[in-house]
PDB file of C-alpha atoms in Angstrom:
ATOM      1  CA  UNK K   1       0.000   0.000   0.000  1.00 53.00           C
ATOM      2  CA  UNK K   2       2.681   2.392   0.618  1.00 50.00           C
ATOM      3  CA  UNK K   3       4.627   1.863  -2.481  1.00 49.00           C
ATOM      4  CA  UNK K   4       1.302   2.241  -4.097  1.00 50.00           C
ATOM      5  CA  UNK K   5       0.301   5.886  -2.358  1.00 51.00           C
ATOM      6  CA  UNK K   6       4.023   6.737  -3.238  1.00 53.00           C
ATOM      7  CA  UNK K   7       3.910   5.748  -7.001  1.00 56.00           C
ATOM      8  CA  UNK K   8       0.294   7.243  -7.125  1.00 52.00           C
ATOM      9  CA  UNK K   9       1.387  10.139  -5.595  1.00 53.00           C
ATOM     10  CA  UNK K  10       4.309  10.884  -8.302  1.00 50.00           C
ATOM     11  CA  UNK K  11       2.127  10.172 -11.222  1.00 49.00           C
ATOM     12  CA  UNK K  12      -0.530  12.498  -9.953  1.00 48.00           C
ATOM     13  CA  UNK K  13       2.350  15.200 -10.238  1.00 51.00           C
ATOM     14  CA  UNK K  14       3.347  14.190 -13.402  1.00 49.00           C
ATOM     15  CA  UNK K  15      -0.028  14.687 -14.990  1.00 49.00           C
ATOM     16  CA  UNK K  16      -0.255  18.289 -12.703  1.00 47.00           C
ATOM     17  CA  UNK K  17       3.316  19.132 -14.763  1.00 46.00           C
ATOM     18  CA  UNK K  18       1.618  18.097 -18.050  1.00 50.00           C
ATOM     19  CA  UNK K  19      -1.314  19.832 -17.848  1.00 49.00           C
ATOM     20  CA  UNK K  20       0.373  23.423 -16.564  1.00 49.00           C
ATOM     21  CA  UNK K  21       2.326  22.622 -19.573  1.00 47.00           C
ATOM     22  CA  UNK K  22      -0.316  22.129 -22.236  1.00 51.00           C
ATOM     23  CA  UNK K  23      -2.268  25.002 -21.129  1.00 50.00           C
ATOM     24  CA  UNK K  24       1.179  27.318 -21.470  1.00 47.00           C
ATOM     25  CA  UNK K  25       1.444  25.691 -25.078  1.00 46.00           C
ATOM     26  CA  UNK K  26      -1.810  26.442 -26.046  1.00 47.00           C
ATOM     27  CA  UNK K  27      -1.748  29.938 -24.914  1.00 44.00           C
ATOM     28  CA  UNK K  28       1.736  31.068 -26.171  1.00 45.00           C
ATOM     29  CA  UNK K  29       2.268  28.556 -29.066  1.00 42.00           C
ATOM     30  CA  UNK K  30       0.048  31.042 -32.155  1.00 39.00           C
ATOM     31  CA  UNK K  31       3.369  33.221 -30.972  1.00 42.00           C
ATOM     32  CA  UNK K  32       5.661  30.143 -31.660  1.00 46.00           C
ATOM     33  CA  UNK K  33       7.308  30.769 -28.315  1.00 58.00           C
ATOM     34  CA  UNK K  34       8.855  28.153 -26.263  1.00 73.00           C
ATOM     35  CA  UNK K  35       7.796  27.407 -23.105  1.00 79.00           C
ATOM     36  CA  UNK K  36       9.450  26.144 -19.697  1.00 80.00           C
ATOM     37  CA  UNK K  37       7.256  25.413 -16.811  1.00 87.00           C
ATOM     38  CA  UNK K  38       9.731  26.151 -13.537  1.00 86.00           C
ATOM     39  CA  UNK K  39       8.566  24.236 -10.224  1.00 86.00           C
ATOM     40  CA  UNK K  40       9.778  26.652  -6.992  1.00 88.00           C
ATOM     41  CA  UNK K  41      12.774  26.347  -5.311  1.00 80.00           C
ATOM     42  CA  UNK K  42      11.365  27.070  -1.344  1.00 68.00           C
ATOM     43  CA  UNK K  43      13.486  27.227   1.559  1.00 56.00           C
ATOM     44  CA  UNK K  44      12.403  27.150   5.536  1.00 40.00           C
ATOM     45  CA  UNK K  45      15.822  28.485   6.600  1.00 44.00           C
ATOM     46  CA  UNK K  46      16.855  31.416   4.712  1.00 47.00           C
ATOM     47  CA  UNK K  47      20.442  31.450   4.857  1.00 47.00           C
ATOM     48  CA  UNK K  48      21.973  34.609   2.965  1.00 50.00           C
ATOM     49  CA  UNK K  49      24.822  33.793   0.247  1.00 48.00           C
ATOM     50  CA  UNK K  50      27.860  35.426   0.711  1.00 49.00           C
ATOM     51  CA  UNK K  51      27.848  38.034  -1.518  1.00 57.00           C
ATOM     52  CA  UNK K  52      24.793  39.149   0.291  1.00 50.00           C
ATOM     53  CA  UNK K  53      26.327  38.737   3.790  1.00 47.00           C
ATOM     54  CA  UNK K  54      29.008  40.946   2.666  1.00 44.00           C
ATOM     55  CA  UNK K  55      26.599  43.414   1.202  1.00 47.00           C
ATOM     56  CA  UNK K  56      25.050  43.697   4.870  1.00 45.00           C
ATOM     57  CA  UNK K  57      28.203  43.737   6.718  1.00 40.00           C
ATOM     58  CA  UNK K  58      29.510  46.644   4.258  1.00 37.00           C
ATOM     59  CA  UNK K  59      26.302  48.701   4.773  1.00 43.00           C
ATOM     60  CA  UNK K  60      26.836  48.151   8.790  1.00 44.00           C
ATOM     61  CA  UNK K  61      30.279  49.160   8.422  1.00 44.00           C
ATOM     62  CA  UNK K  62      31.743  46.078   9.747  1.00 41.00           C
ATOM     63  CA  UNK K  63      34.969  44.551   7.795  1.00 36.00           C
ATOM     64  CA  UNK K  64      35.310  40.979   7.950  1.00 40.00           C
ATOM     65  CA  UNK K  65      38.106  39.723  10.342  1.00 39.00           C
ATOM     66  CA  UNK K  66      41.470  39.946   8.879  1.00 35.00           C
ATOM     67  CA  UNK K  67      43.623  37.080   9.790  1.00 37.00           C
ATOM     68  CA  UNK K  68      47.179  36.748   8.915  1.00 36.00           C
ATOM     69  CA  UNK K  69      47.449  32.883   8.126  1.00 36.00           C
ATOM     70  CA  UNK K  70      44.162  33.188   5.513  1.00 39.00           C
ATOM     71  CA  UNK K  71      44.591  32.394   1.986  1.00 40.00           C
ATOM     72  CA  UNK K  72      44.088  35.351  -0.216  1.00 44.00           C
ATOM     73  CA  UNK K  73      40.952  35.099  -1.762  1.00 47.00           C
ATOM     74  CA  UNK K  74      41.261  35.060  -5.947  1.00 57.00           C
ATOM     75  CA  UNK K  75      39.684  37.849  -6.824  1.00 60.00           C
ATOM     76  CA  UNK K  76      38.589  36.031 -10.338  1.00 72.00           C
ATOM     77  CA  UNK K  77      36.211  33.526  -8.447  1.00 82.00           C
ATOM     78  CA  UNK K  78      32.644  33.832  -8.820  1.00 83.00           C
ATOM     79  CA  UNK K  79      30.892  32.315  -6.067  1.00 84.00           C
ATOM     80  CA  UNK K  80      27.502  30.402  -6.731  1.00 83.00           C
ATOM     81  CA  UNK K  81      24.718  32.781  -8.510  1.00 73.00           C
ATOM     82  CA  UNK K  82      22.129  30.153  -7.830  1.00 72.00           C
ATOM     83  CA  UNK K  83      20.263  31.871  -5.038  1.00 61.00           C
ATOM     84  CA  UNK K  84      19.122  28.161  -3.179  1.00 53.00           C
ATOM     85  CA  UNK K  85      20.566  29.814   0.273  1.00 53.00           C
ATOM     86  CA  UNK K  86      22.793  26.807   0.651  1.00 69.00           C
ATOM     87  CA  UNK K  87      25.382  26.785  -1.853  1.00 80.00           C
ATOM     88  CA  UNK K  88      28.934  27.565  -0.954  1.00 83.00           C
ATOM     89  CA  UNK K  89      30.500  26.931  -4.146  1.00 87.00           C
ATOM     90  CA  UNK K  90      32.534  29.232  -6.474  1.00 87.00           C
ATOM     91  CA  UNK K  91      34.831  28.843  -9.395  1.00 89.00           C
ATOM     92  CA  UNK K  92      35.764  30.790 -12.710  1.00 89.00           C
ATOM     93  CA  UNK K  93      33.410  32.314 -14.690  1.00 88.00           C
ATOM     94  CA  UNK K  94      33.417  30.096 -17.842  1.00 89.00           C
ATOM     95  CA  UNK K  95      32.618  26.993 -15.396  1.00 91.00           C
ATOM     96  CA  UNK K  96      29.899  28.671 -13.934  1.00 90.00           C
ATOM     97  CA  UNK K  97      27.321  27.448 -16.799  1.00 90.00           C
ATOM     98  CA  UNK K  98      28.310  23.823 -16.318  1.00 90.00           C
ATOM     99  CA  UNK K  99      27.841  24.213 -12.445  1.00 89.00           C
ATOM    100  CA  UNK K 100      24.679  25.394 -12.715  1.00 88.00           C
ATOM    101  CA  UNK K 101      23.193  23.043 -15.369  1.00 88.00           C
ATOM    102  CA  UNK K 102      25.119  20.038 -13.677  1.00 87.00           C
ATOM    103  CA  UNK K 103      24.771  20.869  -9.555  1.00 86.00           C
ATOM    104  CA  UNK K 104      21.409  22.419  -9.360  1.00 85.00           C
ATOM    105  CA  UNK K 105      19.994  20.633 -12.613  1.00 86.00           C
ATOM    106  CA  UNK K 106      18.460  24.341 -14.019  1.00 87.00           C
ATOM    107  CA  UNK K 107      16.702  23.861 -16.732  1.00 85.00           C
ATOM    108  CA  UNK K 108      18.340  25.842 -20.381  1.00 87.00           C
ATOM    109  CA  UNK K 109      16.106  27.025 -23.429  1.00 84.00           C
ATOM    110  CA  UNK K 110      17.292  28.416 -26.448  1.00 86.00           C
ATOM    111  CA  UNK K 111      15.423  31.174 -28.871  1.00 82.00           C
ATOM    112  CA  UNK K 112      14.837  34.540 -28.915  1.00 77.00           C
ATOM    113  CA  UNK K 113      11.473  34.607 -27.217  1.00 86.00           C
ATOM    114  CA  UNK K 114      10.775  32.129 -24.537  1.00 90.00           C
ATOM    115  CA  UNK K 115       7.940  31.832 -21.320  1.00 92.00           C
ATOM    116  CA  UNK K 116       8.613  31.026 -18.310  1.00 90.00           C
ATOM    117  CA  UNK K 117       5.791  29.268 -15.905  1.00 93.00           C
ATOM    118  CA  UNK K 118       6.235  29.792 -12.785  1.00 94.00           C
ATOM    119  CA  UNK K 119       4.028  27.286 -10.702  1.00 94.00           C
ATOM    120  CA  UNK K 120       2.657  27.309  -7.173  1.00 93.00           C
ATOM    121  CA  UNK K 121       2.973  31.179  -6.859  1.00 92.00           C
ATOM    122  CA  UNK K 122       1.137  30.731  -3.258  1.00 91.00           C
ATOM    123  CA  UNK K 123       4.385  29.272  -1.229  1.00 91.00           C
ATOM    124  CA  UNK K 124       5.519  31.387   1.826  1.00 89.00           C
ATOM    125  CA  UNK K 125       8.881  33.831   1.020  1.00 89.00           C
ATOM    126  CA  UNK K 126      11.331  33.254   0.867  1.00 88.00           C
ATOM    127  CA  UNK K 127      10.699  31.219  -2.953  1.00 90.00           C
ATOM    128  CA  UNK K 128      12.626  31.145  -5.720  1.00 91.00           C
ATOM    129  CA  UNK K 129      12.130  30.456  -9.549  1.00 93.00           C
ATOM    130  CA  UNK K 130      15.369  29.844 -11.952  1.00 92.00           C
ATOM    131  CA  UNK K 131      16.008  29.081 -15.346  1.00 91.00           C
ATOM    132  CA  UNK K 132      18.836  29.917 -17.878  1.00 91.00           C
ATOM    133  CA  UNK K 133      18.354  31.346 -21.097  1.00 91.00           C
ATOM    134  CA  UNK K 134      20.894  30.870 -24.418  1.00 92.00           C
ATOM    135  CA  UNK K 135      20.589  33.299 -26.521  1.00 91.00           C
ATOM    136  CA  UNK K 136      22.571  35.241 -29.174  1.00 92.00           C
ATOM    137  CA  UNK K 137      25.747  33.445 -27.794  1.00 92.00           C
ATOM    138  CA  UNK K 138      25.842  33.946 -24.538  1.00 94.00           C
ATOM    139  CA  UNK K 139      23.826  32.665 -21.485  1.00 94.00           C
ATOM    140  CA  UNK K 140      21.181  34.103 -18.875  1.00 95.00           C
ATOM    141  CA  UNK K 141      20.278  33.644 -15.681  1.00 93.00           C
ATOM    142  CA  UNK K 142      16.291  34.830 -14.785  1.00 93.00           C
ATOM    143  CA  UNK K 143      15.419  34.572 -11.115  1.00 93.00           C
ATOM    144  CA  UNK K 144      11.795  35.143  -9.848  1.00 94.00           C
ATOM    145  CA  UNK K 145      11.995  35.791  -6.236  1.00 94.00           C
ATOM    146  CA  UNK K 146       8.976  35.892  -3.635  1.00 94.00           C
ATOM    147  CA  UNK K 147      10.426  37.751  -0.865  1.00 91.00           C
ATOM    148  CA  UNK K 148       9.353  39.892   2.072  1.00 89.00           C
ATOM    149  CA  UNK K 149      11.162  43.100   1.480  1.00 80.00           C
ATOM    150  CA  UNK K 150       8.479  44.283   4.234  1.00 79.00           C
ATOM    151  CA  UNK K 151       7.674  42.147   7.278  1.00 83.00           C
ATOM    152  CA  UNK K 152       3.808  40.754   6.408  1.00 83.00           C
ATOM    153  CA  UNK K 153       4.053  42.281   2.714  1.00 89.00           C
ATOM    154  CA  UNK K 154       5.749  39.578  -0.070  1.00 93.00           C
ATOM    155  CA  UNK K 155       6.524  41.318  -3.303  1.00 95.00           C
ATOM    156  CA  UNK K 156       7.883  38.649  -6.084  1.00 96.00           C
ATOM    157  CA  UNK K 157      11.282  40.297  -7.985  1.00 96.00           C
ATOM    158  CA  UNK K 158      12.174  39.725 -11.396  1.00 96.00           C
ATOM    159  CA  UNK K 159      15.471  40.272 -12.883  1.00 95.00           C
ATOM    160  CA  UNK K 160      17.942  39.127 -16.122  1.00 94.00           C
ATOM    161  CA  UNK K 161      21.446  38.285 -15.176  1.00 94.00           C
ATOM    162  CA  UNK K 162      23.726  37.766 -17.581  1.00 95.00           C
ATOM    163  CA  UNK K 163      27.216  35.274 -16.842  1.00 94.00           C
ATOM    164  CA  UNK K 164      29.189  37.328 -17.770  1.00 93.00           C
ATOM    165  CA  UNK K 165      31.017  41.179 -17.361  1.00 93.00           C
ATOM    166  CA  UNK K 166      29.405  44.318 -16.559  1.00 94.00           C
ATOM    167  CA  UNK K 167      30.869  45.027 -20.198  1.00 95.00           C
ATOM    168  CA  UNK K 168      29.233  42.747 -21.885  1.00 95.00           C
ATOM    169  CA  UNK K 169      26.099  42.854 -20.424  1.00 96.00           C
ATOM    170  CA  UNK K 170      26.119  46.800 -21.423  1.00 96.00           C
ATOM    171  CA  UNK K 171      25.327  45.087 -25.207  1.00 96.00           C
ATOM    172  CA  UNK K 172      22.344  43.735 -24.176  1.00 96.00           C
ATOM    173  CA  UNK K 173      18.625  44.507 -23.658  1.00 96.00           C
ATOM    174  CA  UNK K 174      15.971  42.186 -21.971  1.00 95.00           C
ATOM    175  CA  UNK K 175      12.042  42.440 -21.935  1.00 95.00           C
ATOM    176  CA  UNK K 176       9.937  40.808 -19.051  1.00 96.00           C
ATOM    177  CA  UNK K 177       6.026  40.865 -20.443  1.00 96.00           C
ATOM    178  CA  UNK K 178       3.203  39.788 -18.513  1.00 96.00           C
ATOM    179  CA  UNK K 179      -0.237  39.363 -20.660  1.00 93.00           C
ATOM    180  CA  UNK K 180      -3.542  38.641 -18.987  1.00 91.00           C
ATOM    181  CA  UNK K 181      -6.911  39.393 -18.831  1.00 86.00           C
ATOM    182  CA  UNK K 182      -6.557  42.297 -21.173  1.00 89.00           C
ATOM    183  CA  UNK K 183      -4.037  43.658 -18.974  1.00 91.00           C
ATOM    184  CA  UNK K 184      -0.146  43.513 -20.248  1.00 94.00           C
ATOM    185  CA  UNK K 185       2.765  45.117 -18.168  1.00 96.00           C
ATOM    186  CA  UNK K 186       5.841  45.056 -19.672  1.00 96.00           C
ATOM    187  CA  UNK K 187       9.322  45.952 -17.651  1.00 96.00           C
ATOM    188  CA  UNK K 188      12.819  46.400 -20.341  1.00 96.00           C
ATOM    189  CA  UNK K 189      16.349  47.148 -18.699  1.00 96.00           C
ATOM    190  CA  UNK K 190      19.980  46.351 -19.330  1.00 96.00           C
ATOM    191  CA  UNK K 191      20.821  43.022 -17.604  1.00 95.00           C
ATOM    192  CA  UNK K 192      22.996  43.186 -14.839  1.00 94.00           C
ATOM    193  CA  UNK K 193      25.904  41.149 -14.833  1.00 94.00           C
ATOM    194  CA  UNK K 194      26.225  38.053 -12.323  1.00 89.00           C
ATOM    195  CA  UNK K 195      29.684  39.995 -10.775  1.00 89.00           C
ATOM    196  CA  UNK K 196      27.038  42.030  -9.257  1.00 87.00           C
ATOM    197  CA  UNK K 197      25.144  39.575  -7.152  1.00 83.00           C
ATOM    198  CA  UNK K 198      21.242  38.602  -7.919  1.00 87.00           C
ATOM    199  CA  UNK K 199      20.667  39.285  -4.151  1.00 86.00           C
ATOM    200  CA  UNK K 200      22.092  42.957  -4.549  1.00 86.00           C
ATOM    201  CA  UNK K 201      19.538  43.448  -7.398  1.00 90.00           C
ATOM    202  CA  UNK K 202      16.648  42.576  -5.886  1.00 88.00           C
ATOM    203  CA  UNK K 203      17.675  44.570  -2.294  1.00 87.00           C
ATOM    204  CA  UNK K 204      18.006  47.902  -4.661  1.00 88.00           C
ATOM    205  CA  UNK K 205      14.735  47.296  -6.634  1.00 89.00           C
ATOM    206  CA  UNK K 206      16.398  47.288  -9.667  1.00 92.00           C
ATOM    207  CA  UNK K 207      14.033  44.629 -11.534  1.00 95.00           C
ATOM    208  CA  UNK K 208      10.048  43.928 -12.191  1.00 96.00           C
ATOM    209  CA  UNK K 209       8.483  43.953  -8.461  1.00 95.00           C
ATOM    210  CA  UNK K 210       5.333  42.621  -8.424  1.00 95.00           C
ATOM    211  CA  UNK K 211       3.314  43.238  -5.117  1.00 93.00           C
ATOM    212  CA  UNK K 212       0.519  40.090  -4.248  1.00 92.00           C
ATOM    213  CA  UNK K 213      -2.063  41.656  -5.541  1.00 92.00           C
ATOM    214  CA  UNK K 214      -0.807  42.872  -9.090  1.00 93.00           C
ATOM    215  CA  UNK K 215       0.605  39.369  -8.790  1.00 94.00           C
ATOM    216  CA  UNK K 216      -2.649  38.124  -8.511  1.00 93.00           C
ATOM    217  CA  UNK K 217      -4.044  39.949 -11.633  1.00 93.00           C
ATOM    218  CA  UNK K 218      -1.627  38.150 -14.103  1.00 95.00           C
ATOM    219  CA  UNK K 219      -1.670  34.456 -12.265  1.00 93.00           C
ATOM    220  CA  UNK K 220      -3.856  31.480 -13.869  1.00 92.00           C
ATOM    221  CA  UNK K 221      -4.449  29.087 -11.058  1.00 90.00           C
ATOM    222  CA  UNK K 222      -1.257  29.880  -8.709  1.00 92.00           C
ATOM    223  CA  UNK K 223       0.970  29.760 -12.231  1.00 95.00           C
ATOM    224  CA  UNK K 224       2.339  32.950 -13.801  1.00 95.00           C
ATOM    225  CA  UNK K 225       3.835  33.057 -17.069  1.00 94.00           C
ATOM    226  CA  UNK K 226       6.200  35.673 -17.835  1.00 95.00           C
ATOM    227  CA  UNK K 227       7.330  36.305 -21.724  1.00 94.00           C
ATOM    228  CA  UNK K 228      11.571  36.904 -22.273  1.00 94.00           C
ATOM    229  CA  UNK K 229      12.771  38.611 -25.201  1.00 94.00           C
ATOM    230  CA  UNK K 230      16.451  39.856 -25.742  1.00 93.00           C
ATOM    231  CA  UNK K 231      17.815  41.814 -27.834  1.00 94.00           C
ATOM    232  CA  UNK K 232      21.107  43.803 -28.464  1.00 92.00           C
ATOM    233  CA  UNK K 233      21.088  47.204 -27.961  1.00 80.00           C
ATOM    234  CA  UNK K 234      20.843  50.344 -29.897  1.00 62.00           C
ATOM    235  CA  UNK K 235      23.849  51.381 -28.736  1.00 53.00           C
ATOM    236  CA  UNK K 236      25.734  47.981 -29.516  1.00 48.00           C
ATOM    237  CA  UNK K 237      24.259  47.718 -33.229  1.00 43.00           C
ATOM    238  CA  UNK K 238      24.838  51.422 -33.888  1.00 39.00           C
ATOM    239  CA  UNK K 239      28.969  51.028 -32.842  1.00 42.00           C
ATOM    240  CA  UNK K 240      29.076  47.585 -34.834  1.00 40.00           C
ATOM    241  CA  UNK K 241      27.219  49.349 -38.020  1.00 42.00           C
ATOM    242  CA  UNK K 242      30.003  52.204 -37.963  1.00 37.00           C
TER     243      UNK K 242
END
């Protein structure tokens, strides 16, 4: 009996999976978009990465401890940008891709124009929705964060990362469309560069910040679907045309 609840149990998901799937198919496919449905990522024990804890302990004005028998830290290593609270890893840039797509198993597309489903938008903060994006050579990192920037308030955050340099993500420009109900709200920017920190993004507000109730608005049935265009940008095709 219990190997039967379990099995019944996982095949009951599967056809939950399917079906959030075929409706974002049959919504987005006349616009030949592809679509990724992104289960949450929802953790009881926040536990800020480092980049974050050193954001806080610079805005307190408190230095970490200097010790004389420390290793130097490489400058050139990139810790995790995976915000799952947990991870301590970090390594060079280029391996970053491989980490992601190999340790945390997030999911890639490829195209111009993608959707991405994010499921169960109900979950307590802090919650977390990832995917990676190829596109136009290089590779993106979209986090959807439900967070409560505001004790009692969660707002969800939305923001385009490129791996990558500040530099090159300058040549970039990334659209975030929600359509709904006759409503659409649209939110373009330069990506920031994963040097910068995801969790630094979100803190300054730099991104799409949804509160529950606009939320709300655009959600069909605790899934919201979010449409991803990039692009290069004016400035980067006008210097490439001279």
């Amino acid at each position: 009996m219990l190997f039967f609840t379990q099995c019944f149990g996982a095949v009951l998901d599967l056809i939950h999976l399917r079906f959030q799937h075929y409706k974002a198919k049959r919504v987005f496919s006349a616009a030949g978009q592809l679509v990724c449905v992104v289960n949450p990522t929802h953790s009881l024990k926040y536990a800020p990465t480092r980049c974050a804890a050193a954001q806080a302990s610079t805005e307190q004005g408190i230095l970490p401890p200097c010790h004389h028998h420390e290793a130097v830290h490489d400058p050139q290593l990139v810790p995790c940008t995976c915000p799952l609270f947990s991870c301590q890893w970090e390594g060079h840039l280029e391996v970053v891709v491989s980490h992601l797509r190999q340790t945390h198993r997030i999911n890639i597309l490829q195209g111009a124009e993608i959707v991405f489903l994010a499921t169960d938008m109900h979950l307590p903060a802090p919650t977390d929705w990832i995917i990676m994006h190829s596109c136009l050579g290089h590779q993106f990192l979209l986090v959807l964060r439900k967070q409560e920037k505001y004790e009692g308030h969660p707002q969800f955050f939305a923001t385009m990362m490129l791996i990558g340099t500040p530099t090159q993500a300058n040549n970039f420009t990334y659209r975030l469309e929600l359509n709904r109900n006759q409503r659409r709200l649209k939110w373009e920017a330069t990506p920031r560069s994963i040097l910068e920190c995801v969790d630094s993004v979100i803190s300054d507000g730099d991104c799409l910040v949804l509160n529950t109730s606009l939320a709300q608005l655009f959600s069909d049935n605790g899934s919201l679907a979010i449409g991803i265009a990039i692009t290069t940008s004016k400035v980067h095709t006008s210097e490439a045309e001279m």
